Steps between C-alpha positions, in 0.01 A plus 500: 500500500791260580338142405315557193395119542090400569410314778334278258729460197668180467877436572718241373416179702119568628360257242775227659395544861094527421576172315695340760280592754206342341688148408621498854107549607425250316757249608373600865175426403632107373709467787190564746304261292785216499599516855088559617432056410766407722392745837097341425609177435363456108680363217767689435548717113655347234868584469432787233402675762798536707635572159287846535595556815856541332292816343621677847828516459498527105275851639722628747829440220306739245408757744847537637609564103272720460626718854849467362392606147350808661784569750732496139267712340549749798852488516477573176288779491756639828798455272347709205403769747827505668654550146227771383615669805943480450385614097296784645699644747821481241323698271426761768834528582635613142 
């Protein structure tokens, strides 16, 4: 068994992307309702709400952290393993 990893465990990073994801759903949610006044001709939102459109990009920021914490967190684990294997084979040599 090569990858000893679950398909379900956690890695380094998940929580940042799941959180991202759902501020960036959310700021698509306030952008839809800012921008829907001005395409049916109502009064438009108070300017707090373009504020929370904002929430998109803030979103997108924390889920790209949390890819490059996991990508770290790989290279990592590659860098251990890469090690393991230079220790191991030394000591099969002697």
């Amino acid at each position: 068994m090569r990858d000893k990893t679950q398909a379900n465990s956690a890695q380094p990073g998940d929580g940042l992307v799941r959180a991202g994801a759902l501020v960036f759903f959310v700021g698509a949610v306030a952008t839809l309702v800012t921008v829907a006044p001005l395409f049916l001709g109502t009064t438009p939102f108070p300017t707090y709400m373009f504020g929370l459109s904002m929430l998109m990009g803030v979103g997108f920021a924390v889920a790209a952290a949390g890819v490059l914490r996991s990508a770290a967190a790989g290279r990592r684990r590659a860098r251990a393993a890469r090690a393991a294997r230079a220790v191991s084979g030394q000591l099969s040599e002697q």
